[in-house]
CSV table of C-alpha atoms in Angstrom, one decimal:
chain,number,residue,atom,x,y,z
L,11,UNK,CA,1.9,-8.9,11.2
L,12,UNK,CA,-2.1,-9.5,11.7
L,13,UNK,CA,-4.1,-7.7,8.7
L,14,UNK,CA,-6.2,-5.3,9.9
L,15,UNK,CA,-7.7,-4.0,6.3
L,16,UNK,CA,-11.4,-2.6,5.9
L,17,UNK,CA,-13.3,-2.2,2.8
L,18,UNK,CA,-15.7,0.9,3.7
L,19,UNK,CA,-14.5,2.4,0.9
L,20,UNK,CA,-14.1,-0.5,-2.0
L,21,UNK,CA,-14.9,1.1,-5.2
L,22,UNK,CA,-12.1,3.8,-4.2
L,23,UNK,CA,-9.7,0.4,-3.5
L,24,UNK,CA,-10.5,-1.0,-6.9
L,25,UNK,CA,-10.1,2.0,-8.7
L,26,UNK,CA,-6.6,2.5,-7.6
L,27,UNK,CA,-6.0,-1.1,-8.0
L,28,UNK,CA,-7.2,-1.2,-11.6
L,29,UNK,CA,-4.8,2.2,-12.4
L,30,UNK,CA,-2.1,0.1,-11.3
L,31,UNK,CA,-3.0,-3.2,-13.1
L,32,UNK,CA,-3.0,-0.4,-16.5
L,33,UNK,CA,0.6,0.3,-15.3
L,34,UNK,CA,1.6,-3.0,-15.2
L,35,UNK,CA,0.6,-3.4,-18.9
L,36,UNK,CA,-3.1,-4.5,-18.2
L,37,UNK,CA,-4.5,-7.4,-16.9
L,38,UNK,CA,-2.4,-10.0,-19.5
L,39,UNK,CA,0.9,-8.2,-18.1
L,40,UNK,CA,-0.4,-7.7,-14.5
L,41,UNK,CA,1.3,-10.4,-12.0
L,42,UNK,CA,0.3,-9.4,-8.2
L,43,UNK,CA,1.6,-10.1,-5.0
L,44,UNK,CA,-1.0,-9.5,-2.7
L,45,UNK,CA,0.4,-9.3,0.8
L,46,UNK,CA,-2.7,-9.0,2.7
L,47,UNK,CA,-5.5,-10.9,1.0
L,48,UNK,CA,-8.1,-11.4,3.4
L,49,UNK,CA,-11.2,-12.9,2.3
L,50,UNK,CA,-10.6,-12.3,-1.5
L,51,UNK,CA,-12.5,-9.0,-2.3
L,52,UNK,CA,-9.6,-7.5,-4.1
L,53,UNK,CA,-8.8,-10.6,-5.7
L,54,UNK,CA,-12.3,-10.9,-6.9
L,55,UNK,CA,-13.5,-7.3,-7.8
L,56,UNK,CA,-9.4,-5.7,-9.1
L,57,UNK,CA,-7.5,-8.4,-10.2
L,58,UNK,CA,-10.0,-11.6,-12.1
L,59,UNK,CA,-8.1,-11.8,-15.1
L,60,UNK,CA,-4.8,-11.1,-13.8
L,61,UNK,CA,-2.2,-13.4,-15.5
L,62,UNK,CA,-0.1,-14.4,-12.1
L,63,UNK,CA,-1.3,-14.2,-8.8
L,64,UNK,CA,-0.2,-14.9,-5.4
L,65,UNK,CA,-2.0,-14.1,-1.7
L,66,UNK,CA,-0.6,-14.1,1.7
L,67,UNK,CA,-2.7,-13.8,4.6
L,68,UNK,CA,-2.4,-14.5,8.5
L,69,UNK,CA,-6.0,-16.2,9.1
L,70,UNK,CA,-6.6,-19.7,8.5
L,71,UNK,CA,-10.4,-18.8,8.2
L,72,UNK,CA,-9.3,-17.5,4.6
L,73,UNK,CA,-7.3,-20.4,3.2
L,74,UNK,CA,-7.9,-21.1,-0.2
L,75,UNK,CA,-5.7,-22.3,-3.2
L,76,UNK,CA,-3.6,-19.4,-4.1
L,77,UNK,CA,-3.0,-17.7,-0.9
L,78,UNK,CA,0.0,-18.8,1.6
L,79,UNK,CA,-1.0,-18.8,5.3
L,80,UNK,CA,1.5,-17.5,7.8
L,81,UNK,CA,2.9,-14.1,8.9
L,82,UNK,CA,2.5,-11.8,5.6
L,83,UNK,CA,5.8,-9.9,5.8
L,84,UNK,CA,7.5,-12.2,6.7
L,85,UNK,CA,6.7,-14.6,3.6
L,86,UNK,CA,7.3,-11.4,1.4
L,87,UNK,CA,11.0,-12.7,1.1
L,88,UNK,CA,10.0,-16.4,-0.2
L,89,UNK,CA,7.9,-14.9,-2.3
L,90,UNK,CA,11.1,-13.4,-4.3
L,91,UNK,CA,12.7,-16.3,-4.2
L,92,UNK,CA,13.6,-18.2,-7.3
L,93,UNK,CA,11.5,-21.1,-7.4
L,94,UNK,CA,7.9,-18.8,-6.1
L,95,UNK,CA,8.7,-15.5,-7.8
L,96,UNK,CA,6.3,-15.3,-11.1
L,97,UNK,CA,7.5,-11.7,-12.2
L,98,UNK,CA,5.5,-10.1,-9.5
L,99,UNK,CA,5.6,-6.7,-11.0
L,100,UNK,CA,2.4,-4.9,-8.6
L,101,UNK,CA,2.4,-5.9,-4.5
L,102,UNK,CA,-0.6,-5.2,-3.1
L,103,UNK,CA,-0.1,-4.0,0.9
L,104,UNK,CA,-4.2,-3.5,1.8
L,105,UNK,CA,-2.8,-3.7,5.8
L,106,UNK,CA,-4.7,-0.6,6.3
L,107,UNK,CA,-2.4,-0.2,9.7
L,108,UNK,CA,1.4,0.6,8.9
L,109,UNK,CA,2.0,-0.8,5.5
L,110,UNK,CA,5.5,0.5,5.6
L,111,UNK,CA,7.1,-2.4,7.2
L,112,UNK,CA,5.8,-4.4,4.5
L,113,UNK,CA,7.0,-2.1,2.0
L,114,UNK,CA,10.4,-1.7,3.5
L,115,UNK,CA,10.8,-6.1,3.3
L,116,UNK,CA,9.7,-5.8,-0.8
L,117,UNK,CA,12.3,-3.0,-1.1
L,118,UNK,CA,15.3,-5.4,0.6
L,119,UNK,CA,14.0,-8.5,-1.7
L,120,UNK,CA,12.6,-7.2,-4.7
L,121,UNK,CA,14.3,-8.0,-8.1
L,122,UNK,CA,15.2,-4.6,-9.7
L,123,UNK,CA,12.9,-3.4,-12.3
L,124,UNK,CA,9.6,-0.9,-12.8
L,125,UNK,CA,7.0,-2.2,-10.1
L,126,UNK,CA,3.1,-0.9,-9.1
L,127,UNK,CA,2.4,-0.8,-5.7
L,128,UNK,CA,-0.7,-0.4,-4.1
L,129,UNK,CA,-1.4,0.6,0.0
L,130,UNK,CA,-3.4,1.6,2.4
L,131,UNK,CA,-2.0,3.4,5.1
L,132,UNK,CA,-4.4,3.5,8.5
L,133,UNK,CA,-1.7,4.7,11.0
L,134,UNK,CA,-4.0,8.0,11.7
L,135,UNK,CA,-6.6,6.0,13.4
L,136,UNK,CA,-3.9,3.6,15.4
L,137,UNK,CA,-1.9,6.5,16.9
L,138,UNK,CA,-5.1,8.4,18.0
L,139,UNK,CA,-7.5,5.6,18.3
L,140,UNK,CA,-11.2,6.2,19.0
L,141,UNK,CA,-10.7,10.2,18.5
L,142,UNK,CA,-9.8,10.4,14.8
L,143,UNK,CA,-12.9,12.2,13.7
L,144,UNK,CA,-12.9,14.3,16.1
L,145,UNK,CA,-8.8,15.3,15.4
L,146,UNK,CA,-9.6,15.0,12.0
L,147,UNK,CA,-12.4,17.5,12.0
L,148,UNK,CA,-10.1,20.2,14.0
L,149,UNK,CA,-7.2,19.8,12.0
L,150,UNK,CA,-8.7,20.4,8.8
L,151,UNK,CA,-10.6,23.3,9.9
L,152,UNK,CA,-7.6,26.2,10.1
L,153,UNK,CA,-8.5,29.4,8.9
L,154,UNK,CA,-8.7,30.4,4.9
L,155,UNK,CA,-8.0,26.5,4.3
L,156,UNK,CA,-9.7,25.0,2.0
L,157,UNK,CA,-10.5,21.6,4.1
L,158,UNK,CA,-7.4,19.3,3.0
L,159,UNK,CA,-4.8,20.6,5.7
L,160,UNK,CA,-4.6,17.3,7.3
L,161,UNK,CA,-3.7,15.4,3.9
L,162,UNK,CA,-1.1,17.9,3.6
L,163,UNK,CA,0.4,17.3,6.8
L,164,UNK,CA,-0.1,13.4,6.6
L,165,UNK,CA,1.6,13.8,2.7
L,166,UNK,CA,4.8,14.6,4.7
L,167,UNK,CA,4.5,11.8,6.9
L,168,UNK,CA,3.9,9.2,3.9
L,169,UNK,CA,6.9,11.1,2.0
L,170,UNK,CA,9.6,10.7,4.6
L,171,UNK,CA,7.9,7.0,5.0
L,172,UNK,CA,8.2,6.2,1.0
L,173,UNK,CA,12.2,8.4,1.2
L,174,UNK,CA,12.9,5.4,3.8
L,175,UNK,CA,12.3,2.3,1.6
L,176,UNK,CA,15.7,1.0,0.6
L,177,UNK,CA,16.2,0.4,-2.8
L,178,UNK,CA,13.4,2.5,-4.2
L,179,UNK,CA,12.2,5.2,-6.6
L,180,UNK,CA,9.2,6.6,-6.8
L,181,UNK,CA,7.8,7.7,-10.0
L,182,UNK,CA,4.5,8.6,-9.6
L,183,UNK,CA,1.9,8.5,-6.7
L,184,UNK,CA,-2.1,9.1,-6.8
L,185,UNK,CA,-4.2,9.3,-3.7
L,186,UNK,CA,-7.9,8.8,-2.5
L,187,UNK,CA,-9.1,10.6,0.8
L,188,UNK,CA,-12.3,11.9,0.0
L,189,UNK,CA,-13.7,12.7,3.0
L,190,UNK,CA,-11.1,12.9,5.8
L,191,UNK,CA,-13.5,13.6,8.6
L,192,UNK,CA,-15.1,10.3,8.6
L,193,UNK,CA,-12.3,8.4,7.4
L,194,UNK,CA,-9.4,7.2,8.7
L,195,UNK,CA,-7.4,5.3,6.0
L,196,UNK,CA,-6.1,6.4,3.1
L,197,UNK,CA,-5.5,5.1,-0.4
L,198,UNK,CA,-2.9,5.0,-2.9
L,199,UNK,CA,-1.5,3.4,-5.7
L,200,UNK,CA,2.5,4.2,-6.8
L,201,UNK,CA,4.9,3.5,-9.5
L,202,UNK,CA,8.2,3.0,-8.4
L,203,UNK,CA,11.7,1.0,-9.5
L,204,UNK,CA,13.6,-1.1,-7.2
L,205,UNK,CA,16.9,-1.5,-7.8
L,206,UNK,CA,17.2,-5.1,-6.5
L,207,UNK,CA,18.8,-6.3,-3.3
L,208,UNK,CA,22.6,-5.8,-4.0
L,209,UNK,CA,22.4,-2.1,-4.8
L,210,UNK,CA,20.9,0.9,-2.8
L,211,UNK,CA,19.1,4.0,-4.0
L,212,UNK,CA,19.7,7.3,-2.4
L,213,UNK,CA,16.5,8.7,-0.2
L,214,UNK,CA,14.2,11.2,-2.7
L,215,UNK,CA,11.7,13.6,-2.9
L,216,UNK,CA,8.5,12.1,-3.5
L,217,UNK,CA,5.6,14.2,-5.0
L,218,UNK,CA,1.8,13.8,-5.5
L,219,UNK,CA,-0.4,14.1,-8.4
């Protein structure tokens, strides 16, 4: 899957990303599996001091020690594998298109346990293309609301997407859209469990906070 993330909004990325490392137990307990590295701005600006960490990323221009090159889901599953898996305990899934494919491969090949997870979910602007501000800005503008009807539409969306990971709870999920009309990704950062790859969880209801 090609990478297709974009940093217009960075401080809201690293925010997010520093809530989860706090999950994780801070930056000594923090071991990340960043499934979409890119150049390295995450890496540099959320997770410095983390104790493990491990990038994937599709471009050769961004090889570096620390960062597999190849297609990033599917590496997710070597990743878990004995011999590479440090105790990843928060993926990072900055895709920015559809991270739910990446998602759903952690949820088949993750070790059971509490994780952090981290995405950023750009599937508005891909299924409407060049005309998301302008949907954006008529879909948020229905009578007596007060501006966020769109997030509450695309919170179902996300919902049914997270329901469909196999192998997952969600805990807890926070989300950044400040200003939907001239943006067309969305942030958030979740705690979850996985239940490993032998044992499924039923779907849930997933709520926001």
């Amino acid at each position: 899957m090609k990478k297709q993330n974009n940093n217009t909004s960075v401080a809201d990325k690293v925010a997010l990303r520093r809530l989860a490392v706090g999950w994780v137990g801070g930056d000594s307990g923090a071991r990340v599996l960043d499934c979409f590295a890119g150049a390295g701005m995450m890496r540099d600006r959320a997770y410095p001091e983390v104790a493990a960490y491990l990038g994937m990323e599709r471009e050769a221009e961004h090889a570096r020690p620390g960062v597999w090159l190849g297609d990033n889901v599917h590496m997710i599953p070597t990743a878990f594998e004995v011999q590479h898996n440090r105790g990843w305990n928060l993926i990072d899934l900055d895709a920015h298109g559809n991270p739910y494919v990446a998602l759903y491969q952690v949820g088949r090949y993750a070790p059971a346990g509490p994780y952090a997870v981290v995405f950023t979910d750009g599937m508005m602007r891909s299924m409407i293309g060049a005309k998301v501000s302008q949907f954006v800005r008529w879909a948020t503008k229905f009578p007596g609301d007060d501006g966020r009807g769109l997030i509450r539409w695309y919170d179902d969306f996300v919902r049914w997407a997270l329901s469909e990971t196999p192998r997952m709870k969600v805990r807890e999920v926070k989300r950044i859209w400040k200003n939907p009309a001239s943006k067309s990704a969305v942030y958030y950062a979740m705690r979850c469990e996985f239940a490993g790859p032998a044992i499924g969880m039923r779907r849930q209801n997933v709520e926001y906070h």
